[in-house]
Coordinates of C-alpha atoms (C1' of nucleotides) in Angstrom, one line a residue:
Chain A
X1 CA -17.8 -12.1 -9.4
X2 CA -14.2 -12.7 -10.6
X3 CA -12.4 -15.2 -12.0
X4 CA -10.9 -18.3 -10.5
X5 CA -7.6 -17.7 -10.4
X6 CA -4.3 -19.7 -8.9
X7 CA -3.3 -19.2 -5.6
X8 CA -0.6 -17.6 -6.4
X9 CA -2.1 -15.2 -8.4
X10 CA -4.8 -14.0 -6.4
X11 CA -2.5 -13.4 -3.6
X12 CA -0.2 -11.6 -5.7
X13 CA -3.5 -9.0 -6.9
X14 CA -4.6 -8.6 -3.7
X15 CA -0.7 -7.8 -2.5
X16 CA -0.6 -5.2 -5.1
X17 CA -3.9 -4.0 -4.9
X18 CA -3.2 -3.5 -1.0
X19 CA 0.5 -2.1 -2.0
X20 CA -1.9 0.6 -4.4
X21 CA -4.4 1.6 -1.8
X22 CA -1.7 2.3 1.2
X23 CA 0.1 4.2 -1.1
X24 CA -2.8 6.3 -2.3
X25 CA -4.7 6.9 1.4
X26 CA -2.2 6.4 3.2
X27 CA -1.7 3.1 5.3
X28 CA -4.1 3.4 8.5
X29 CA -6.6 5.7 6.4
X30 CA -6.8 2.7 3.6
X31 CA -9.5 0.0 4.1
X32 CA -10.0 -3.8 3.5
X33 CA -12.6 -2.7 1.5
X34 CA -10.2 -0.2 -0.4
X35 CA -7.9 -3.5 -1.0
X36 CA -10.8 -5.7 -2.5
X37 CA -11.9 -2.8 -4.6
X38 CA -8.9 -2.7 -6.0
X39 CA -8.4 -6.5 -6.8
X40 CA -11.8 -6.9 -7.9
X41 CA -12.9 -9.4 -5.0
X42 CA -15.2 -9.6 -2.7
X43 CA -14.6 -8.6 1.0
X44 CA -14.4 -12.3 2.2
X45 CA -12.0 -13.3 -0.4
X46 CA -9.5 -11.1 1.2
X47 CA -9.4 -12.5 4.3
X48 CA -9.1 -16.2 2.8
X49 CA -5.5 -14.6 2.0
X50 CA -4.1 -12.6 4.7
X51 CA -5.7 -12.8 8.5
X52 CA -5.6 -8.5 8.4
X53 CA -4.4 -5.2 7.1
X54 CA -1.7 -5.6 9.2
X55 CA -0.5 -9.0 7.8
X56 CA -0.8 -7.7 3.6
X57 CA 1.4 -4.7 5.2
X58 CA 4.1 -7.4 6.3
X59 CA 4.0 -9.0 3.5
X60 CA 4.8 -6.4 0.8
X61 CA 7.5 -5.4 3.3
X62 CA 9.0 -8.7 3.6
X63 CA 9.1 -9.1 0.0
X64 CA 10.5 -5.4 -0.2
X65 CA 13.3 -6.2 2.6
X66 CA 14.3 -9.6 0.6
X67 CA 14.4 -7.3 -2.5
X68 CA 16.7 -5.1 -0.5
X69 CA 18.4 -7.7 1.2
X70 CA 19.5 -9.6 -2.9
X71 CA 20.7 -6.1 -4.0
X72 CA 23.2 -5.2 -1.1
X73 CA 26.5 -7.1 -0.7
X74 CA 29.3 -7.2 1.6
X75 CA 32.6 -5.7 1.0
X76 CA 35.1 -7.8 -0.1
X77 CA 38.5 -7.1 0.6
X78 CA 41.1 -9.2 -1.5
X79 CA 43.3 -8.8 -4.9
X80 CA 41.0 -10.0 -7.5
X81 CA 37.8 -7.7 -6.0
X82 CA 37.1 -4.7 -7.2
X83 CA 38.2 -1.9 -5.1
X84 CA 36.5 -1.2 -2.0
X85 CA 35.4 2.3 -2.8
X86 CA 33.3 0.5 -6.2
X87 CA 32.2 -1.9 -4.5
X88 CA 30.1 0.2 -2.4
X89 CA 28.9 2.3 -5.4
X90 CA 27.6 -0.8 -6.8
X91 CA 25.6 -1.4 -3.3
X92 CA 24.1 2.1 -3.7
X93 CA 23.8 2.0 -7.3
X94 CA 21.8 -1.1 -6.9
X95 CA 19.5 0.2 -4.0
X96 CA 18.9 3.4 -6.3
X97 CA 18.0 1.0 -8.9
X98 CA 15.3 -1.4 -6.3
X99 CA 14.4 2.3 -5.1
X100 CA 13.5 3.5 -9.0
X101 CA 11.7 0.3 -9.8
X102 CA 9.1 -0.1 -6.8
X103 CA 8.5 3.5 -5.9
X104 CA 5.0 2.9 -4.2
X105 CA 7.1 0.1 -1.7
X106 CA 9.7 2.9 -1.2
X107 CA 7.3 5.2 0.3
X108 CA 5.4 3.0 1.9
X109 CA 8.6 1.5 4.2
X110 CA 10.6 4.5 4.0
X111 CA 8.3 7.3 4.5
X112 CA 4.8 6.6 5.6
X113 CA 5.0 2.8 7.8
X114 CA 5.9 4.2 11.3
X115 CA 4.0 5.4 14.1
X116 CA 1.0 4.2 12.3
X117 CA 0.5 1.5 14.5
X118 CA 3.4 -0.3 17.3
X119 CA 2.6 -3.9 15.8
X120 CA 3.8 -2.5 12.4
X121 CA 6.8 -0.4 13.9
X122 CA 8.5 -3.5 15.1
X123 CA 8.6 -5.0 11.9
X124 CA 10.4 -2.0 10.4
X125 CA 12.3 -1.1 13.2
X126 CA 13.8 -4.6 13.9
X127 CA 14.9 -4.1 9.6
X128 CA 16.4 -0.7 10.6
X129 CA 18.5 -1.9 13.5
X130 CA 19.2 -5.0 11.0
X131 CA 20.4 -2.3 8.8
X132 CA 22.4 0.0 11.1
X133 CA 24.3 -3.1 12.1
X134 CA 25.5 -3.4 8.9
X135 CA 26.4 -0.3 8.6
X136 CA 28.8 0.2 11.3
X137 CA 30.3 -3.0 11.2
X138 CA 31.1 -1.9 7.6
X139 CA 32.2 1.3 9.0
X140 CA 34.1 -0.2 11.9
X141 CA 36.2 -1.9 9.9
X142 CA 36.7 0.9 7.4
X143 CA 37.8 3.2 10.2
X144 CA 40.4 -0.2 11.2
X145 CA 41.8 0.3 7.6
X146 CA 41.9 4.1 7.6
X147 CA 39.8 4.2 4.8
X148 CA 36.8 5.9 7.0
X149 CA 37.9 8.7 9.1
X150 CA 37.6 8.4 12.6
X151 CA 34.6 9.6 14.7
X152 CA 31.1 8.4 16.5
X153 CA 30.1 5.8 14.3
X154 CA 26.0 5.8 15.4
X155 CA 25.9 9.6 14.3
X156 CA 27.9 8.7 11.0
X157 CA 25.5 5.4 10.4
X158 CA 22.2 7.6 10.9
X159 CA 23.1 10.7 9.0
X160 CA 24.2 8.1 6.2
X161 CA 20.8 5.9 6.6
X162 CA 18.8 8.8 7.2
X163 CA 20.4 10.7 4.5
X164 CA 19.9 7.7 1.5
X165 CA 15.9 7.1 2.5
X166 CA 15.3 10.8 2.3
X167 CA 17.0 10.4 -1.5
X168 CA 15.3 7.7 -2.5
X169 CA 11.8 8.8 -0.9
X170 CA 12.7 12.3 -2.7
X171 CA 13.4 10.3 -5.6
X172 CA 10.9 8.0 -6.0
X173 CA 8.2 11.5 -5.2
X174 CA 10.0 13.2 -8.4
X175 CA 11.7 16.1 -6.1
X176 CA 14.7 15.0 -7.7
X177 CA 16.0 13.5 -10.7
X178 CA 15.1 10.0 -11.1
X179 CA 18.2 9.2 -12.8
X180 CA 19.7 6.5 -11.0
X181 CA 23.9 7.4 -12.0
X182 CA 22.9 11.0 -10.8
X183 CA 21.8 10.1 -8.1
X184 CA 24.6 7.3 -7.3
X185 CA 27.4 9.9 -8.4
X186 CA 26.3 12.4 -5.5
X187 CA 26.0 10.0 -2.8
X188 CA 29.0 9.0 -3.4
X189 CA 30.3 12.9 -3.7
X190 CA 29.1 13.4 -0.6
X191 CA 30.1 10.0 1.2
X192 CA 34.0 11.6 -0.2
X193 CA 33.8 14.9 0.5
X194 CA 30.6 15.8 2.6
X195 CA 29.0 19.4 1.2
X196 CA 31.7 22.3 2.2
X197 CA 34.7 23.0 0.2
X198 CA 37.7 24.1 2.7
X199 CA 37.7 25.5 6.1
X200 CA 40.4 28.2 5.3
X201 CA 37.8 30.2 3.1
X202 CA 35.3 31.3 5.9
X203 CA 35.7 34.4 7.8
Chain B
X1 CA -15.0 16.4 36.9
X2 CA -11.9 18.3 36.5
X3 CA -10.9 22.2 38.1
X4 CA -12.0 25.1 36.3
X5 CA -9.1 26.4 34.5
X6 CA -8.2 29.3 32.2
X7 CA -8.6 28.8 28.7
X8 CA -4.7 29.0 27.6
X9 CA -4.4 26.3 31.2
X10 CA -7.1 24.0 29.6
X11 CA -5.8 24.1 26.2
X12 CA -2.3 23.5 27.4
X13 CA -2.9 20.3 29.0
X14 CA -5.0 19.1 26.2
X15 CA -2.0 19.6 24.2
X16 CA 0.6 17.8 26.4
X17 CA -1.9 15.0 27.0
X18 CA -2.4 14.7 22.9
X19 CA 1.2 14.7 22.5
X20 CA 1.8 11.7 25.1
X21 CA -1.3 9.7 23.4
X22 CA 0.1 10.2 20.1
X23 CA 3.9 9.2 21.4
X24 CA 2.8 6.5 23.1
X25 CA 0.3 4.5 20.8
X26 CA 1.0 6.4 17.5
X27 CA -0.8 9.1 15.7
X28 CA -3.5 7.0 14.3
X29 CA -4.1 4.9 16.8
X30 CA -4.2 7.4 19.5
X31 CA -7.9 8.3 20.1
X32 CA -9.9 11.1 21.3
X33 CA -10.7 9.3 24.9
X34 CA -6.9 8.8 25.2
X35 CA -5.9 12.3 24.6
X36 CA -9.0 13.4 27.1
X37 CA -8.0 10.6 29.9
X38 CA -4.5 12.0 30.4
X39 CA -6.0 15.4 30.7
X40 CA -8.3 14.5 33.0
X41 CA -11.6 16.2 31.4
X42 CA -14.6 14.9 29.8
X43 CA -14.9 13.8 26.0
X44 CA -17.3 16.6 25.7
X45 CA -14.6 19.2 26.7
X46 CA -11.7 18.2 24.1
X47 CA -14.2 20.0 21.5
X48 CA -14.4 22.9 23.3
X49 CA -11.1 23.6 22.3
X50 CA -10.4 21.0 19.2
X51 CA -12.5 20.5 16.5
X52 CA -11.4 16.9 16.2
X53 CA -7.7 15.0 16.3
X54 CA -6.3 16.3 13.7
X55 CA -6.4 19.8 14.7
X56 CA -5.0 19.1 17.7
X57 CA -2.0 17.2 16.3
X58 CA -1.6 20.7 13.6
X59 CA -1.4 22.7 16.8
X60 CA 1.2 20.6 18.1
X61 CA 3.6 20.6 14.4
X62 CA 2.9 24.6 14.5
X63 CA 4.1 25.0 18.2
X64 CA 7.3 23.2 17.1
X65 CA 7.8 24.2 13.8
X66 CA 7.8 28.0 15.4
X67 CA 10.4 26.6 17.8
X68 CA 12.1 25.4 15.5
X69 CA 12.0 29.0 13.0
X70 CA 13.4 30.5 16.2
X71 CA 16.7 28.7 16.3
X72 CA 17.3 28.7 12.7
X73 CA 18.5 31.9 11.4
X74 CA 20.0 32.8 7.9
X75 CA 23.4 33.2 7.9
X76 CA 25.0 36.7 7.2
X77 CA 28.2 37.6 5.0
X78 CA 30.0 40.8 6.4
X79 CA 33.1 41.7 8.3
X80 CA 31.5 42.1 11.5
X81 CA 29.7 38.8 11.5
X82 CA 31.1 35.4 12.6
X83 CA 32.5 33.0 10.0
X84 CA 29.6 31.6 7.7
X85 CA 30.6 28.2 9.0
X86 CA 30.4 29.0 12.5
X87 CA 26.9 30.2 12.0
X88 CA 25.9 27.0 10.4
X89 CA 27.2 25.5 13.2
X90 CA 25.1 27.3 15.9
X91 CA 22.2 26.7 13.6
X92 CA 22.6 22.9 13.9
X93 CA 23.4 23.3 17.9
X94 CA 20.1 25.0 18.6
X95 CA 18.3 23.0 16.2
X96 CA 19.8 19.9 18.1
X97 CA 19.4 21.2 21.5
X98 CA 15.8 21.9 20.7
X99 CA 14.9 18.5 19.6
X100 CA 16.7 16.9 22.6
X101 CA 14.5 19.2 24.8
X102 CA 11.1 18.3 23.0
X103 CA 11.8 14.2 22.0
X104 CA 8.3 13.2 21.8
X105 CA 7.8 16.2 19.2
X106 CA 10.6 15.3 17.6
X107 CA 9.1 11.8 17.1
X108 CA 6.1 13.1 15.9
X109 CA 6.7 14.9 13.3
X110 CA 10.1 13.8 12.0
X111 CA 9.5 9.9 11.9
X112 CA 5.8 9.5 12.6
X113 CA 3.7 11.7 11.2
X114 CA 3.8 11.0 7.5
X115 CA 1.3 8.4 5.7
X116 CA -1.0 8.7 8.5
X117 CA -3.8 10.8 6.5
X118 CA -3.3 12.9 4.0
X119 CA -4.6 15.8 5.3
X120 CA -1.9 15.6 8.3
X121 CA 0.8 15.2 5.4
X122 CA -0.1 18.2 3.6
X123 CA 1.1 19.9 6.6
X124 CA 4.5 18.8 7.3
X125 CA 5.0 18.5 3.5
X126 CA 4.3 22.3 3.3
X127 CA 7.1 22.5 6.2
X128 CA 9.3 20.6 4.5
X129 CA 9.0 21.9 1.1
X130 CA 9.8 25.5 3.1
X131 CA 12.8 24.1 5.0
X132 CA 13.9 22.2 1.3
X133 CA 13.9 25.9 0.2
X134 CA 15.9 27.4 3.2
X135 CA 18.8 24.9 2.5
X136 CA 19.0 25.0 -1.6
X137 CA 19.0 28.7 -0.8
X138 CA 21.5 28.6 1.1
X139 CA 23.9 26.3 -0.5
X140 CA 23.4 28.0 -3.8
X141 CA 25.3 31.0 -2.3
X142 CA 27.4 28.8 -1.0
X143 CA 27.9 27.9 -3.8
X144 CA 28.7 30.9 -6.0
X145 CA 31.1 32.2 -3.2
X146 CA 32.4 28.4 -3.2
X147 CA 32.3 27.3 0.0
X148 CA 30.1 24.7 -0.7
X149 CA 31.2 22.0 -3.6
X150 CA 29.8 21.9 -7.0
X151 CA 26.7 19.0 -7.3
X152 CA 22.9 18.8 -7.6
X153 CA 21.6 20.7 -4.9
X154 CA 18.3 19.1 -4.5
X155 CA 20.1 15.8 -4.0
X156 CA 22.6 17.5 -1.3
X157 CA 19.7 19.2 0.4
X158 CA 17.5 15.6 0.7
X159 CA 21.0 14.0 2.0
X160 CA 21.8 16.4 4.4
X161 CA 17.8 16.8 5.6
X162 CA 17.4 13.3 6.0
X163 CA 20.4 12.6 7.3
X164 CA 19.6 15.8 10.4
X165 CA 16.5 14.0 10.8
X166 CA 17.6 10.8 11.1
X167 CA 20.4 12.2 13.7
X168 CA 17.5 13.4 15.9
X169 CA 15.2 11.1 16.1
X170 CA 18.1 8.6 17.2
X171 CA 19.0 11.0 19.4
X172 CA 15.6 11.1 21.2
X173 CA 15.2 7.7 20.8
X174 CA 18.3 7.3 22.7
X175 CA 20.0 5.3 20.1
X176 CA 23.0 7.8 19.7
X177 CA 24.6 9.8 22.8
X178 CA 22.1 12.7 23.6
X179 CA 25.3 14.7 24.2
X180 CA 24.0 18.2 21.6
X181 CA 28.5 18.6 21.4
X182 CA 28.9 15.1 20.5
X183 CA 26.1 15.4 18.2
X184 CA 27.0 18.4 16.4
X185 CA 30.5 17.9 15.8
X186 CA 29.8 15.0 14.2
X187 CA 27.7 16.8 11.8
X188 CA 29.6 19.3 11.1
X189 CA 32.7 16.6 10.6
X190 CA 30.6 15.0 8.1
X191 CA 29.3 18.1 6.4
X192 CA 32.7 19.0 6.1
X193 CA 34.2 15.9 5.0
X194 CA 32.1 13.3 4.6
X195 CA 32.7 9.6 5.5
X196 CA 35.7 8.3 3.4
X197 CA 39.3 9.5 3.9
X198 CA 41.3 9.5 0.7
X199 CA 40.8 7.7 -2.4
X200 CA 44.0 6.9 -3.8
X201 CA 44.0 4.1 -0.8
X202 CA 41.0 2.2 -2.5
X203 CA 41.8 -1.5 -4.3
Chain C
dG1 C1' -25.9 -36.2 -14.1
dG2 C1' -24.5 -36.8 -9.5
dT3 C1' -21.4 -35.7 -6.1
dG4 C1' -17.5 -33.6 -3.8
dT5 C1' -14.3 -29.9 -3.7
dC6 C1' -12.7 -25.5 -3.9
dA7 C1' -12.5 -20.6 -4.6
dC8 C1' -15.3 -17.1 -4.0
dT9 C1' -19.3 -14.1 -2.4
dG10 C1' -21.6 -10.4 0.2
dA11 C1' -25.1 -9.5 3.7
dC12 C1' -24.8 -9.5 8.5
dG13 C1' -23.8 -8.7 13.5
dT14 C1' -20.4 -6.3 16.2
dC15 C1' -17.8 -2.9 17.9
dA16 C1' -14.8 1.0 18.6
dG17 C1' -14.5 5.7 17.9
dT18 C1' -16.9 10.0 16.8
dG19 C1' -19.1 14.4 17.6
dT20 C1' -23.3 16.3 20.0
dC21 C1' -26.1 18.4 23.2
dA22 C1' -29.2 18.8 27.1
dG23 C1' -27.9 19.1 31.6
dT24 C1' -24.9 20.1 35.8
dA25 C1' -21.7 22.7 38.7
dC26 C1' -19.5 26.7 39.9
dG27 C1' -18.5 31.6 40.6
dC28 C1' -20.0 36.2 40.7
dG29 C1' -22.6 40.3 40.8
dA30 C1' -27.0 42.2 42.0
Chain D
dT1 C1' -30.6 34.4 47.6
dC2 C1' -31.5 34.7 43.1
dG3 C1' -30.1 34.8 38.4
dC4 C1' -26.8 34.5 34.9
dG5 C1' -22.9 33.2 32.2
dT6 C1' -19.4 30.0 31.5
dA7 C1' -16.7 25.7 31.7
dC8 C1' -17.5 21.3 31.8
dT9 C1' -19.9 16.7 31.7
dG10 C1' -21.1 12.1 29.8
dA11 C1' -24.8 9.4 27.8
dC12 C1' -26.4 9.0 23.3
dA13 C1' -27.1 8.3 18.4
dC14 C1' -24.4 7.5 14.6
dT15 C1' -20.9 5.9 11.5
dG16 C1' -17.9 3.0 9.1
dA17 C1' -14.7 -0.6 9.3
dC18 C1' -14.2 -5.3 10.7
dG19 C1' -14.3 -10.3 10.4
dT20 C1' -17.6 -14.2 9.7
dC21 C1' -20.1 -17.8 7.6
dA22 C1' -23.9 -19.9 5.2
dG23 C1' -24.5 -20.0 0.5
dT24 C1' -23.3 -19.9 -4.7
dG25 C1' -21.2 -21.5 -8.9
dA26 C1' -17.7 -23.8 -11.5
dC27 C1' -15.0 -27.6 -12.3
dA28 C1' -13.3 -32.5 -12.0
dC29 C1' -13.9 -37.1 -11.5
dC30 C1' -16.8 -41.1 -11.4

DNA sequence: GGTGTCACTGACGTCAGTGTCAGTACGCGA
DNA sequence: TCGCGTACTGACACTGACGTCAGTGACACC
């Protein structure tokens, strides 16, 4: 039998202990039963907390998405802001950062959360299209200022999108190096300059 | 009570109706009585052929995966061949033209699949870790005979891998023009140049 | 020390999905 | 027409995860 605890605090075990198990089995393979395990309450005490599986998922990912949401900022265009091209290495230094710091979350909404069940896809694809928006506006008007070159925006925003969860899911997994200026620095290189060198060098 | 059927008949529509279930209402939440509804047979008959889901889902990622080894092929140096970077480029067309011809695959096992169980994972982390290989291969020799910039490569192989996945599964989702052209170009442009035009017209 | 409240407990009934297997239907050769 | 093999059937027993709820214990206030 546990402890009396606040609230607060036993929502907060049971949101980690639920964050711990879907990472470790996997989110449709992990159990309530996994989830009281882990927080060291009984299987009723878990459901004076969230109605379902489902609902702890939501949870950790709107607390994840408002995480998100604090760290990225709009570009600012003006004379006293920093220039436009730092401004957005701040933005991806600072998801690198959230990315580094909450690995188990990172997988969770970046790798493993869709196609596990449709309830739980809406959640993260409404975030995604949330996200996308973002991007192309912020492309849009990049390509209005000739400071993004022209082209199909929606393949630009998904290679880019696509491109930054696969670094931070590699990331977070230790397939690469976990250094978050490394890891900024080539994003960036590649957001400049893309991978190959000059076309006057083939054939 | 269904036709009797050849084996390689019976199998094949097993396949195709597992495919649709798992599209439709997700890997995990697809069940056995789905995938034998849409096929028409008896429970009883899907293990004849299956020993349970997940076989039938491995089947499906090797009949793709296979596809997918088909259209990629290593690029060759020499004077006879064509230029390195339009090799890469017919790479990416096939590879693109074969996800627009199999989209619910393409959902499956480039968005879906992961975090379901970990014994599904294990396969298309396998695949992955092969394809991870492919690419640093590759861009190391691009790199030595400099046609691809200097950098981490296993940051430049998750960018551009995530970012191709990312690309398809819009694709087949229909977010992004299914045009394979469109599609590749835009790959290739950003390959070869990234997103951001100059620099020096930053702040 | 009685009483009410509140967080928590865990055994229980339920149910959906699983894998099995004895039985059926069909085609074919004797 | 009989017998045999093979593909297929679907009712069944089983499992394990779910959500509930009557009950327990601790604390506060009178």
């Amino acid at each position: 039998m546990s402890q009396r605890k606040t609230k607060a605090e036993r929502r907060r075990e049971l949101l980690m202990a639920a964050r711990d198990a879907f990472v470790e089995k996997g989110l449709s393979a992990a159990t309530v039963d996994d989830i009281v395990a882990g927080a060291g309450v009984a299987r009723g005490t878990f459901y004076l907390y969230f109605s379902d599986k489902r609902a702890v998922f939501e949870a950790l990912v709107d607390e994840f998405l408002a995480a998100l949401g604090v760290r990225v900022r709009s570009i600012v265009l003006g004379p006293d802001e920093p220039p436009p091209r730092a401004q957005l290495r701040d933005n991806v230094r600072r998801v690198v950062e959230l990315a580094l710091e909450e690995p188990g979350i990172v997988k969770l909404a970046l790798a493993d959360a869709t196609g596990v069940d449709p309830d739980l896809d809406d959640k993260l694809h409404a975030f995604y299209e949330g996200l996308r928006s973002l991007i192309d506006e912020s492309l849009e008007v990049g390509q209005q200022l000739k400071m993004v070159r022209p082209g199909d925006r929606r393949v630009m925003v998904a290679i880019g999108l696509g491109g930054l969860k696969e670094v931070l899911v590699d990331a977070v997994r230790g397939h690469i190096e976990a250094d978050p200026d490394v890891i900024t620095d080539e994003i960036m290189a590649f957001l400049a300059g893309g991978l190959l060198v000059d076309e006057r060098l083939d054939g």
